[in-house]
Short mmCIF file of C-alpha atoms in Angstrom, two decimals:
data_model
loop_
_atom_site.label_atom_id
_atom_site.label_comp_id
_atom_site.label_asym_id
_atom_site.label_seq_id
_atom_site.Cartn_x
_atom_site.Cartn_y
_atom_site.Cartn_z
CA MET A 1 0.05 0.02 0.02
CA ARG A 2 2.67 2.48 0.94
CA TRP A 3 4.59 1.55 -2.21
CA VAL A 4 1.58 2.31 -4.39
CA GLU A 5 1.04 5.71 -2.53
CA ARG A 6 4.61 6.59 -3.19
CA CYS A 7 4.29 5.73 -6.84
CA ILE A 8 1.19 7.87 -7.16
CA GLU A 9 2.94 10.77 -5.45
CA THR A 10 5.98 10.58 -7.56
CA THR A 11 3.74 10.62 -10.77
CA ILE A 12 1.84 13.65 -9.62
CA ARG A 13 5.11 15.45 -8.61
CA ALA A 14 6.56 14.55 -11.96
CA SER A 15 3.65 15.95 -13.82
CA ALA A 16 3.86 19.21 -11.93
CA PHE A 17 7.49 19.60 -12.76
CA THR A 18 7.03 18.54 -16.36
CA VAL A 19 4.77 21.56 -16.84
CA ILE A 20 7.37 23.92 -15.31
CA LEU A 21 10.09 22.28 -17.36
CA ALA A 22 8.11 22.72 -20.58
CA LEU A 23 7.68 26.36 -19.78
CA VAL A 24 11.36 26.82 -19.17
CA LEU A 25 12.32 24.93 -22.22
CA ILE A 26 10.10 26.93 -24.41
CA PHE A 27 11.61 30.16 -23.16
CA VAL A 28 15.14 28.72 -23.48
CA PHE A 29 14.40 27.68 -27.14
CA ILE A 30 12.87 31.06 -28.04
CA GLY A 31 15.65 32.86 -26.35
CA LYS A 32 18.31 30.85 -27.98
CA GLU A 33 16.88 31.62 -31.48
CA ALA A 34 16.61 35.32 -30.68
CA LEU A 35 20.21 35.50 -29.14
CA PRO A 36 22.08 35.98 -32.56
CA ILE A 37 20.46 39.50 -32.67
CA LEU A 38 23.00 40.31 -30.01
CA THR A 39 25.85 37.89 -30.83
CA SER A 40 26.09 37.27 -34.57
CA PRO A 41 27.91 40.04 -36.48
CA SER A 42 26.14 39.41 -39.76
CA VAL A 43 22.64 39.53 -38.10
CA ARG A 44 23.65 42.57 -36.13
CA GLN A 45 24.71 44.29 -39.40
CA GLU A 46 21.35 43.60 -40.97
CA ALA A 47 19.14 44.16 -38.06
CA SER A 48 20.80 46.29 -35.42
CA LEU A 49 19.15 47.03 -32.13
CA ARG A 50 19.02 50.71 -33.08
CA GLN A 51 17.15 49.80 -36.26
CA LEU A 52 14.86 47.39 -34.37
CA PHE A 53 13.76 49.85 -31.68
CA GLY A 54 14.54 53.12 -33.37
CA THR A 55 13.01 53.04 -36.77
CA ILE A 56 9.43 52.91 -37.86
CA VAL A 57 9.30 50.76 -40.96
CA TRP A 58 8.80 46.96 -40.96
CA GLN A 59 9.71 45.61 -44.39
CA PRO A 60 11.68 42.41 -43.81
CA VAL A 61 11.26 41.11 -47.43
CA SER A 62 12.01 44.22 -49.54
CA THR A 63 15.39 44.57 -51.38
CA VAL A 64 16.64 46.65 -48.56
CA PRO A 65 14.97 44.87 -45.58
CA GLN A 66 13.95 46.97 -42.70
CA TYR A 67 13.17 45.80 -39.22
CA GLY A 68 11.62 48.50 -37.18
CA LEU A 69 9.57 46.93 -34.47
CA LEU A 70 7.85 50.11 -33.30
CA PRO A 71 4.90 49.89 -35.59
CA LEU A 72 4.31 46.34 -34.34
CA LEU A 73 4.60 47.33 -30.76
CA LEU A 74 2.24 50.28 -31.35
CA GLY A 75 -0.12 48.03 -33.19
CA THR A 76 -0.27 45.61 -30.41
CA LEU A 77 -0.72 48.34 -27.89
CA LYS A 78 -3.61 49.94 -29.73
CA VAL A 79 -5.50 46.77 -30.37
CA THR A 80 -4.93 45.49 -26.80
CA VAL A 81 -5.95 48.69 -25.11
CA ILE A 82 -9.16 48.89 -27.30
CA ALA A 83 -10.05 45.31 -26.55
CA LEU A 84 -9.60 45.88 -22.73
CA LEU A 85 -11.54 49.27 -22.94
CA VAL A 86 -14.36 47.60 -24.74
CA GLY A 87 -14.35 44.16 -23.12
CA GLY A 88 -13.36 45.08 -19.56
CA PRO A 89 -16.31 47.28 -18.53
CA LEU A 90 -18.70 44.92 -20.28
CA ALA A 91 -17.34 41.81 -18.62
CA LEU A 92 -17.06 43.59 -15.13
CA SER A 93 -20.47 44.98 -15.21
CA ALA A 94 -21.89 41.58 -16.41
CA ALA A 95 -20.15 39.91 -13.48
CA LEU A 96 -21.40 42.52 -10.94
CA PHE A 97 -24.95 41.96 -12.34
CA THR A 98 -24.62 38.23 -12.17
CA SER A 99 -23.28 38.04 -8.62
CA GLU A 100 -25.38 40.90 -7.06
CA PHE A 101 -28.60 41.54 -8.94
CA ALA A 102 -29.56 38.60 -11.06
CA PRO A 103 -32.22 36.31 -9.79
CA PRO A 104 -31.04 32.75 -9.43
CA TRP A 105 -32.45 31.41 -12.67
CA VAL A 106 -30.95 34.26 -14.68
CA ARG A 107 -27.56 33.61 -13.19
CA GLU A 108 -27.90 29.96 -14.05
CA VAL A 109 -28.32 30.97 -17.65
CA LEU A 110 -25.96 33.84 -17.82
CA LYS A 111 -22.84 32.44 -16.35
CA PRO A 112 -22.52 29.35 -18.60
CA SER A 113 -23.51 31.32 -21.64
CA VAL A 114 -20.81 33.90 -21.21
CA GLU A 115 -18.32 31.02 -20.36
CA LEU A 116 -19.45 29.35 -23.60
CA LEU A 117 -18.01 32.37 -25.45
CA ALA A 118 -14.60 31.21 -24.35
CA GLY A 119 -15.17 28.02 -26.35
CA ILE A 120 -15.62 29.84 -29.69
CA PRO A 121 -12.44 29.20 -31.66
CA SER A 122 -10.60 32.55 -32.24
CA VAL A 123 -10.61 31.89 -35.95
CA VAL A 124 -14.34 32.06 -35.94
CA LEU A 125 -14.26 35.23 -34.06
CA GLY A 126 -11.65 36.57 -36.51
CA PHE A 127 -13.83 35.46 -39.47
CA PHE A 128 -16.84 37.13 -38.04
CA ALA A 129 -14.94 40.37 -37.58
CA LEU A 130 -13.44 40.27 -41.05
CA MET A 131 -16.76 39.60 -42.81
CA VAL A 132 -19.46 41.17 -40.71
CA LEU A 133 -18.25 43.47 -38.02
CA ALA A 134 -15.78 45.41 -40.27
CA SER A 135 -18.39 46.16 -42.89
CA TRP A 136 -20.93 47.18 -40.30
CA LEU A 137 -18.42 49.54 -38.59
CA GLN A 138 -17.40 51.07 -41.82
CA SER A 139 -20.93 51.72 -43.01
CA VAL A 140 -21.74 53.25 -39.57
CA PHE A 141 -18.68 55.42 -39.08
CA GLY A 142 -17.44 55.69 -42.68
CA TRP A 143 -13.79 54.83 -42.04
CA THR A 144 -11.36 54.73 -44.91
CA TYR A 145 -9.88 51.46 -43.96
CA ARG A 146 -12.24 48.63 -43.47
CA LEU A 147 -9.97 46.53 -41.38
CA ASN A 148 -8.36 48.56 -38.64
CA ALA A 149 -7.27 48.65 -35.04
CA VAL A 150 -10.75 49.42 -33.66
CA ASN A 151 -12.32 46.52 -35.62
CA ALA A 152 -9.66 44.16 -34.33
CA GLY A 153 -9.90 45.54 -30.79
CA ILE A 154 -13.66 45.00 -30.68
CA ALA A 155 -13.29 41.45 -32.00
CA LEU A 156 -10.59 40.82 -29.54
CA ALA A 157 -12.85 42.08 -26.79
CA PHE A 158 -14.99 38.99 -27.33
CA ALA A 159 -12.03 36.86 -26.59
CA VAL A 160 -11.24 38.78 -23.47
CA ILE A 161 -14.72 39.04 -22.05
CA PRO A 162 -15.26 35.50 -20.90
CA ILE A 163 -11.89 35.32 -19.02
CA VAL A 164 -12.40 38.69 -17.23
CA TYR A 165 -16.07 37.83 -16.56
CA THR A 166 -15.36 34.40 -15.06
CA VAL A 167 -12.50 35.39 -12.84
CA ALA A 168 -14.25 38.63 -11.65
CA GLU A 169 -17.68 36.91 -11.11
CA ASP A 170 -15.89 34.22 -8.89
CA ALA A 171 -14.10 37.04 -6.94
CA LEU A 172 -17.40 38.85 -6.44
CA THR A 173 -19.38 35.71 -5.48
CA SER A 174 -16.68 34.62 -2.93
CA VAL A 175 -17.07 37.85 -0.89
CA PRO A 176 -18.47 36.67 2.36
CA ARG A 177 -22.19 36.92 2.94
CA SER A 178 -21.61 38.58 6.27
CA TYR A 179 -20.36 41.78 4.60
CA ARG A 180 -23.44 42.07 2.54
CA GLU A 181 -25.70 41.35 5.57
CA GLY A 182 -23.74 43.96 7.63
CA SER A 183 -24.34 46.47 4.95
CA ILE A 184 -28.04 45.66 4.41
CA ALA A 185 -28.65 45.66 8.06
CA MET A 186 -27.68 49.40 8.17
CA GLY A 187 -30.15 50.32 5.66
CA ALA A 188 -28.11 50.28 2.60
CA ASP A 189 -29.78 49.17 -0.67
CA ALA A 190 -28.42 46.47 -3.01
CA TRP A 191 -26.62 48.84 -5.17
CA GLN A 192 -24.85 50.66 -2.29
CA THR A 193 -23.91 47.24 -0.82
CA ALA A 194 -22.54 46.02 -4.27
CA TRP A 195 -20.62 49.17 -5.12
CA ARG A 196 -19.23 50.28 -1.72
CA VAL A 197 -18.76 46.95 0.01
CA VAL A 198 -18.67 44.06 -2.39
CA VAL A 199 -16.57 45.57 -5.12
CA PRO A 200 -13.84 46.89 -2.80
CA ALA A 201 -13.74 43.51 -1.00
CA ALA A 202 -13.41 41.70 -4.43
CA PHE A 203 -11.04 44.29 -5.84
CA PRO A 204 -7.86 42.06 -5.78
CA GLY A 205 -9.78 39.37 -7.75
CA ILE A 206 -11.24 41.97 -10.08
CA PHE A 207 -7.77 43.27 -10.76
CA ALA A 208 -6.41 39.83 -11.37
CA ALA A 209 -9.19 39.26 -13.82
CA CYS A 210 -8.05 42.37 -15.81
CA VAL A 211 -4.41 41.25 -15.83
CA LEU A 212 -5.46 37.81 -17.20
CA GLY A 213 -7.63 39.57 -19.78
CA PHE A 214 -4.58 41.69 -20.82
CA GLY A 215 -2.46 38.49 -21.14
CA ARG A 216 -5.16 36.92 -23.36
CA ALA A 217 -5.42 40.08 -25.55
CA ILE A 218 -1.71 40.53 -26.02
CA GLY A 219 -1.07 36.98 -27.02
CA GLU A 220 -4.21 36.48 -29.18
CA THR A 221 -2.99 36.03 -32.86
CA MET A 222 -5.75 34.89 -35.15
CA ILE A 223 -8.35 37.47 -34.40
CA VAL A 224 -5.95 40.34 -34.80
CA LEU A 225 -4.36 38.73 -37.90
CA MET A 226 -7.73 38.58 -39.61
CA ALA A 227 -9.39 41.70 -38.48
CA SER A 228 -6.69 44.36 -38.19
CA GLY A 229 -5.78 44.72 -41.82
CA ASN A 230 -2.27 43.49 -40.87
CA ALA A 231 -0.49 46.58 -42.14
CA PRO A 232 2.55 47.64 -39.95
CA ILE A 233 1.63 51.32 -40.02
CA PHE A 234 3.26 53.60 -37.36
CA SER A 235 0.32 55.86 -36.69
CA ALA A 236 -1.52 56.90 -33.64
CA ALA A 237 -4.95 56.83 -35.52
CA LEU A 238 -7.05 54.01 -34.25
CA THR A 239 -8.85 53.79 -37.53
CA ASP A 240 -5.70 52.97 -39.46
CA SER A 241 -4.84 49.42 -40.14
CA ALA A 242 -2.49 47.87 -37.64
CA ARG A 243 -0.46 44.79 -37.03
CA SER A 244 0.47 43.08 -33.78
CA LEU A 245 3.55 41.33 -32.70
CA SER A 246 1.84 37.91 -32.50
CA ALA A 247 0.16 38.30 -35.85
CA THR A 248 3.71 39.12 -37.39
CA ILE A 249 5.07 35.86 -36.19
CA ALA A 250 2.00 33.95 -37.40
CA ALA A 251 2.14 35.56 -40.81
CA GLU A 252 5.89 35.48 -41.48
CA LEU A 253 7.42 32.62 -39.70
CA GLY A 254 6.23 30.02 -42.32
CA GLU A 255 8.08 31.87 -45.23
CA VAL A 256 11.26 32.98 -43.47
CA VAL A 257 14.68 31.34 -44.18
CA VAL A 258 15.92 29.42 -41.15
CA GLY A 259 19.02 31.22 -39.67
CA SER A 260 18.47 34.45 -41.63
CA ALA A 261 18.20 37.80 -39.95
CA PRO A 262 14.40 37.98 -40.22
CA TYR A 263 14.12 34.56 -38.66
CA HIS A 264 16.02 35.64 -35.53
CA VAL A 265 14.06 38.95 -35.39
CA LEU A 266 10.79 36.90 -35.35
CA PHE A 267 12.14 35.00 -32.38
CA LEU A 268 13.01 38.32 -30.81
CA ILE A 269 9.47 39.34 -31.19
CA GLY A 270 8.44 35.98 -29.59
CA SER A 271 10.78 36.71 -26.60
CA LEU A 272 9.38 40.16 -26.28
CA LEU A 273 5.79 38.78 -26.05
CA PHE A 274 6.92 36.25 -23.50
CA VAL A 275 8.76 38.79 -21.30
CA LEU A 276 5.85 41.26 -21.64
CA THR A 277 3.22 38.86 -20.51
CA PHE A 278 5.53 37.46 -17.73
CA LEU A 279 6.23 40.97 -16.44
CA THR A 280 2.50 41.88 -16.52
CA ASN A 281 1.55 38.81 -14.59
CA LEU A 282 4.38 39.40 -12.14
CA ALA A 283 3.47 43.01 -11.53
CA GLY A 284 -0.17 41.97 -11.28
CA HIS A 285 0.55 39.30 -8.83
CA TRP A 286 2.64 41.51 -6.76
CA PHE A 287 0.02 44.29 -6.75
CA VAL A 288 -2.89 41.84 -5.92
CA THR A 289 -0.86 40.35 -3.00
CA ARG A 290 -0.08 43.85 -1.55
CA LEU A 291 -3.62 44.90 -1.98
CA ARG A 292 -4.87 41.80 -0.19
CA GLU A 293 -2.46 42.33 2.63
CA LYS A 294 -3.58 45.91 2.99
CA LEU A 295 -7.32 44.90 2.83
CA GLU A 296 -6.92 42.14 5.39
CA GLY A 297 -4.71 44.39 7.59
CA ARG A 298 -1.69 41.98 7.74
CA MET B 1 -44.04 50.78 35.80
CA THR B 2 -43.37 49.38 32.41
CA PRO B 3 -42.04 51.99 29.80
CA LYS B 4 -44.04 52.33 26.64
CA PRO B 5 -43.19 49.70 24.02
CA LYS B 6 -40.63 50.63 21.25
CA LEU B 7 -41.05 47.42 19.33
CA GLU B 8 -44.11 45.26 19.38
CA ALA B 9 -44.81 41.89 17.78
CA ARG B 10 -48.54 41.15 17.39
CA GLN B 11 -49.86 37.64 16.57
CA LEU B 12 -46.55 37.15 14.61
CA HIS B 13 -46.23 33.87 12.64
CA PHE B 14 -43.21 33.27 10.47
CA PHE B 15 -42.58 30.51 7.97
CA TYR B 16 -39.44 29.25 6.13
CA GLY B 17 -41.22 27.46 3.34
CA THR B 18 -43.81 25.41 5.24
CA PHE B 19 -41.81 25.26 8.48
CA ALA B 20 -43.39 27.48 11.16
CA ALA B 21 -40.46 29.16 12.93
CA LEU B 22 -42.59 31.61 14.93
CA LYS B 23 -46.00 30.73 16.16
CA GLY B 24 -48.14 33.60 17.31
CA ILE B 25 -45.68 35.75 19.07
CA ASN B 26 -46.94 38.67 21.11
CA LEU B 27 -44.19 40.70 22.63
CA ALA B 28 -43.68 44.30 23.61
CA VAL B 29 -40.14 45.52 23.88
CA PRO B 30 -39.96 48.49 26.27
CA ALA B 31 -38.11 51.56 25.16
CA GLY B 32 -34.73 52.47 26.66
CA THR B 33 -34.02 48.97 28.08
CA ILE B 34 -32.23 45.75 27.29
CA THR B 35 -34.51 42.93 26.40
CA ALA B 36 -32.89 39.56 26.20
CA ILE B 37 -34.39 36.74 24.14
CA ILE B 38 -33.23 33.30 25.45
CA GLY B 39 -34.12 29.86 24.48
CA PRO B 40 -32.64 26.56 23.21
CA SER B 41 -31.15 26.33 19.69
CA GLY B 42 -33.79 26.37 16.98
CA CYS B 43 -36.41 28.05 19.12
CA GLY B 44 -36.77 30.92 16.71
CA LYS B 45 -35.04 33.67 18.78
CA SER B 46 -32.73 34.71 15.98
CA THR B 47 -35.61 34.60 13.46
CA LEU B 48 -37.68 36.91 15.73
CA LEU B 49 -34.79 39.33 15.87
CA ARG B 50 -34.42 39.41 12.07
CA VAL B 51 -38.07 39.98 11.70
CA PHE B 52 -37.68 43.13 13.73
CA ASN B 53 -35.68 44.75 10.97
CA ARG B 54 -36.86 42.82 7.95
CA MET B 55 -33.51 41.05 7.58
CA ASN B 56 -35.64 37.95 7.02
CA GLU B 57 -36.64 39.29 3.67
CA ILE B 58 -33.20 38.57 2.11
CA ILE B 59 -33.85 34.89 2.51
CA PRO B 60 -35.99 33.35 -0.29
CA ASP B 61 -39.22 31.51 0.28
CA VAL B 62 -40.25 33.02 3.61
CA HIS B 63 -43.60 34.52 4.65
CA LEU B 64 -45.12 36.13 7.53
CA SER B 65 -48.46 36.95 9.11
CA GLY B 66 -49.37 39.14 12.04
CA ASP B 67 -47.54 42.40 12.45
CA VAL B 68 -44.63 44.15 14.03
CA LEU B 69 -44.93 47.76 15.15
CA LEU B 70 -42.18 50.29 15.67
CA GLU B 71 -43.48 53.02 17.93
CA GLY B 72 -46.98 51.99 17.03
CA VAL B 73 -46.40 52.08 13.24
CA SER B 74 -46.52 48.85 11.40
CA ILE B 75 -43.18 48.03 9.70
CA TYR B 76 -44.84 45.47 7.40
CA GLN B 77 -48.06 46.96 6.35
CA ASP B 78 -47.52 50.71 6.23
CA GLY B 79 -45.21 50.88 3.28
CA LEU B 80 -42.17 51.74 5.38
CA ALA B 81 -39.03 51.21 3.09
CA SER B 82 -36.86 48.55 4.40
CA THR B 83 -33.90 50.76 4.12
CA THR B 84 -35.52 53.50 6.28
CA LEU B 85 -36.50 50.83 8.86
CA ARG B 86 -33.04 49.28 9.06
CA LYS B 87 -31.52 52.77 9.50
CA ARG B 88 -33.80 53.07 12.64
CA VAL B 89 -33.46 49.52 13.70
CA GLY B 90 -29.89 48.35 13.23
CA MET B 91 -28.30 44.86 13.78
CA VAL B 92 -25.06 43.50 15.23
CA PHE B 93 -24.19 40.10 14.24
CA GLN B 94 -22.82 36.94 15.87
CA ARG B 95 -19.50 37.17 14.18
CA PRO B 96 -17.95 40.61 13.89
CA ASN B 97 -18.26 41.57 10.31
CA PRO B 98 -16.41 44.81 9.68
CA PHE B 99 -16.07 45.55 5.97
CA PRO B 100 -12.64 45.10 4.58
CA LEU B 101 -12.14 48.80 4.46
CA SER B 102 -10.28 51.22 6.74
CA ILE B 103 -11.48 51.68 10.28
CA PHE B 104 -12.61 55.19 9.42
CA GLU B 105 -14.53 54.15 6.22
CA ASN B 106 -16.27 51.38 8.23
CA VAL B 107 -17.89 53.97 10.56
CA ALA B 108 -18.27 56.56 7.72
CA TYR B 109 -20.17 54.02 5.66
CA GLY B 110 -23.53 54.42 7.19
CA PRO B 111 -23.59 58.22 7.33
CA ARG B 112 -22.35 58.27 3.74
CA ILE B 113 -25.05 55.97 2.33
CA HIS B 114 -27.79 57.83 4.28
CA GLY B 115 -26.28 61.25 3.44
CA LEU B 116 -26.11 62.17 7.10
CA ALA B 117 -22.80 64.03 7.10
CA ARG B 118 -19.78 64.85 5.13
CA GLY B 119 -16.38 66.51 5.55
CA ASP B 120 -15.77 67.83 9.09
CA SER B 121 -19.04 66.84 10.50
CA LEU B 122 -18.49 63.27 9.20
CA ARG B 123 -15.21 63.20 10.93
CA ARG B 124 -16.88 64.38 14.12
CA LEU B 125 -19.60 61.80 13.84
CA VAL B 126 -17.03 59.03 13.34
CA GLU B 127 -15.12 60.16 16.33
CA GLU B 128 -18.31 60.33 18.43
CA SER B 129 -19.37 56.95 17.39
CA LEU B 130 -16.02 55.44 18.15
CA GLN B 131 -16.04 57.24 21.52
CA ALA B 132 -19.35 55.78 22.36
CA THR B 133 -17.88 52.37 22.25
CA HIS B 134 -14.63 53.41 23.89
CA LEU B 135 -12.75 52.43 20.77
CA TRP B 136 -11.53 55.86 19.85
CA ASP B 137 -8.49 55.92 22.02
CA GLU B 138 -7.38 52.50 20.72
CA VAL B 139 -7.70 53.37 17.07
CA LYS B 140 -7.42 57.14 16.69
CA ASP B 141 -3.90 56.93 15.45
CA ARG B 142 -4.68 54.20 12.88
CA LEU B 143 -8.05 55.16 11.37
CA SER B 144 -6.69 54.42 7.87
CA GLN B 145 -5.66 50.81 8.73
CA SER B 146 -7.80 47.97 7.63
CA ALA B 147 -10.57 47.13 10.15
CA LEU B 148 -9.66 43.55 9.86
CA SER B 149 -6.39 44.22 11.67
CA LEU B 150 -8.38 44.80 14.86
CA LEU B 151 -8.84 42.15 17.61
CA PRO B 152 -12.24 40.27 17.41
CA GLU B 153 -13.56 42.32 20.40
CA GLN B 154 -12.44 45.46 18.93
CA GLN B 155 -14.05 44.51 15.71
CA GLN B 156 -17.29 43.83 17.45
CA ARG B 157 -17.12 47.29 19.04
CA LEU B 158 -16.30 48.76 15.68
CA CYS B 159 -19.44 47.06 14.27
CA ILE B 160 -21.44 48.75 17.08
CA SER B 161 -19.83 52.11 16.36
CA ARG B 162 -20.62 51.64 12.74
CA LEU B 163 -24.25 51.17 13.71
CA LEU B 164 -24.33 54.11 16.12
CA ALA B 165 -23.03 56.47 13.34
CA VAL B 166 -26.41 56.11 11.42
CA GLN B 167 -28.17 57.29 14.58
CA PRO B 168 -30.47 54.37 15.01
CA GLU B 169 -33.21 53.91 17.69
CA VAL B 170 -33.09 50.26 18.23
CA LEU B 171 -30.03 47.90 18.30
CA LEU B 172 -30.66 44.26 17.66
CA LEU B 173 -27.78 42.11 18.83
CA ASP B 174 -27.55 38.60 17.70
CA GLU B 175 -25.43 36.67 20.15
CA PRO B 176 -22.86 39.40 19.95
CA CYS B 177 -20.43 37.81 22.30
CA SER B 178 -20.43 34.22 21.12
CA ALA B 179 -17.24 34.73 19.15
CA LEU B 180 -15.45 36.43 22.04
CA ASP B 181 -13.47 35.47 25.11
CA PRO B 182 -14.82 36.18 28.62
CA ALA B 183 -12.86 39.37 29.14
CA ALA B 184 -14.10 40.69 25.81
CA THR B 185 -17.55 39.61 26.60
CA GLN B 186 -17.55 41.61 29.86
CA GLN B 187 -16.48 44.71 27.95
CA ILE B 188 -19.22 44.35 25.44
CA GLU B 189 -21.76 43.82 28.22
CA GLU B 190 -20.65 46.97 29.98
CA LEU B 191 -20.89 48.85 26.66
CA MET B 192 -24.49 47.46 26.22
CA ARG B 193 -25.51 48.78 29.64
CA GLU B 194 -24.20 52.23 28.84
CA LEU B 195 -26.02 52.21 25.48
CA THR B 196 -29.41 51.90 27.12
CA ALA B 197 -29.23 55.57 28.04
CA ARG B 198 -29.89 56.41 24.38
CA TYR B 199 -31.14 53.30 22.64
CA THR B 200 -33.44 50.35 23.02
CA LEU B 201 -31.50 47.07 22.81
CA VAL B 202 -32.70 43.61 22.05
CA ILE B 203 -30.18 40.88 22.52
CA VAL B 204 -30.42 37.26 21.50
CA THR B 205 -28.15 35.08 23.63
CA HIS B 206 -27.45 31.48 24.29
CA ASN B 207 -25.96 32.45 27.60
CA MET B 208 -28.44 32.64 30.42
CA GLN B 209 -25.94 34.29 32.77
CA GLN B 210 -25.38 36.97 30.19
CA ALA B 211 -29.29 37.57 29.98
CA ALA B 212 -29.31 37.81 33.68
CA ARG B 213 -26.39 40.17 33.93
CA VAL B 214 -27.25 42.67 31.24
CA SER B 215 -31.06 42.63 30.60
CA GLU B 216 -34.05 44.23 32.31
CA PHE B 217 -36.53 42.15 30.59
CA THR B 218 -36.25 38.63 29.29
CA ALA B 219 -38.24 36.68 26.77
CA TYR B 220 -38.08 32.92 26.90
CA MET B 221 -38.81 31.18 23.70
CA LEU B 222 -39.41 27.58 23.04
CA LEU B 223 -40.26 25.85 19.71
CA GLY B 224 -41.25 29.08 18.06
CA GLU B 225 -43.48 30.19 20.84
CA LEU B 226 -43.09 32.75 23.47
CA ALA B 227 -43.20 30.88 26.66
CA GLU B 228 -42.61 33.64 29.14
CA PHE B 229 -41.91 37.34 29.11
CA GLY B 230 -41.20 39.47 32.13
CA LYS B 231 -38.69 41.36 34.26
CA THR B 232 -35.50 39.46 34.13
CA ALA B 233 -35.07 39.34 37.93
CA GLU B 234 -38.51 37.86 38.26
CA LEU B 235 -38.17 35.41 35.34
CA PHE B 236 -35.02 34.04 36.72
CA THR B 237 -35.99 33.86 40.38
CA ASN B 238 -39.72 33.07 40.13
CA PRO B 239 -40.68 31.79 36.72
CA ARG B 240 -44.35 31.47 36.21
CA ASP B 241 -44.13 28.81 33.44
CA PRO B 242 -42.76 25.38 34.47
CA ARG B 243 -40.98 25.12 31.11
CA THR B 244 -39.07 28.25 31.93
CA GLU B 245 -38.01 26.84 35.24
CA GLU B 246 -36.70 23.63 33.63
CA TYR B 247 -34.68 25.72 31.14
CA ILE B 248 -33.12 28.12 33.56
CA THR B 249 -32.32 25.52 36.14
CA GLY B 250 -30.44 23.67 33.34
CA ARG B 251 -32.69 20.54 33.08
CA PHE B 252 -32.42 20.98 29.35
CA GLY B 253 -31.29 23.37 26.59
#
């Protein structure tokens, strides 16, 4: 019996470490392929760091290839921020409604439905944005470019909403009943209780939901690839076409010559994405922990 | 002489689904006193307390017949808003439940939602409310800290301060000391006695000694009925009902 238990324990432990190991190995692989940007003289000559982070043209396959990452970074930023601005408030208010105001039967319909949204493949969302949403937005607002950052951002919001909603709703629901009772027993109505007691109590969880939503948005590829117009334009206008970091990898890695400068640049983009999400999650985690400590007075 | 009733239950029946939790309660809580409600577990004493400020209404599938009067006005039939009622009749719970906000924000919460005070007058109200429970000196230097950093007994006094800040008339206390140690219990009991100068208190307690120590009137409940109600001293020394006698002499309960 003890032998069996030990076997099971070892297996479980091994699985846990396999996941961590896979994560580390992925990062090592991506990092290794990006490293020649710094070490190989020929790559450095073609794509110097100054060019990568100091110029605004991304043309890796022209006769004089140019590797300016800034339009891609800006495109990612625009699309991600729009997605969070559109999806965040929607998801958070839906979560608040579900946990505080919805009658039980509505909650039982609402929660699984929104979570079902997470199951829609992103290529389907992208296709919808490409064919339907883009035309509709253009006919309403009369934008010059049918596929643009706003279109991609709104489509991306549909990918962000289920995550933010689920995590935030869980955070709100797990606020102890005694807080709500205490508030109601003083003559507060449901809205005052929700807004002034439940939301502050659940704030760490709500913030964590937003961080997860950001991670989802920045990494999402297919929707942005299909709905943004995919043009690496360095412009602040939200109605210009845009291209994100992740979409660039998806679109170009299949065509690139292994070991060439653009190949290594694509891996640099991959590392950037990895570091960006990692740092966001780390900062988010740190902030949530501090907030929780402050809230609980430890 | 018995003071005029502050709260009055008349032929009060209360049901959870089909289960009758209260069966024809008639009870007049005298103003400016402490009335204790005692009785074995499940006798309906907490239910009765919750009926007094309509906290029972947040539970689904309950209904009620009969009436409760606050200063002669029906709280169920006369279209009194539950928020107005609960401002006048506040409640302290078994487990201290300060909000996970700062100490100041906890006390300021009630005045804010009822629009009673702001700015300097709010600060003064918070200070007065904390002084009324003798918490002010202990927390005046850390008003911005989380209320959850306080000791359980301080938390309970904070919950009482929080209630006093909305200037209620009646305080309902649902076993307010059951999560506290004896020393802390003593402090809360002293506080309750002081509060009778300005408020009417109704306390539900498991602890008969506590009822005997703090209350002027005691209601003994059994299986959803009010078995006996009277002056605490008389009820404990000379109970009229044999069931009361059995309970207070510890034969069951």
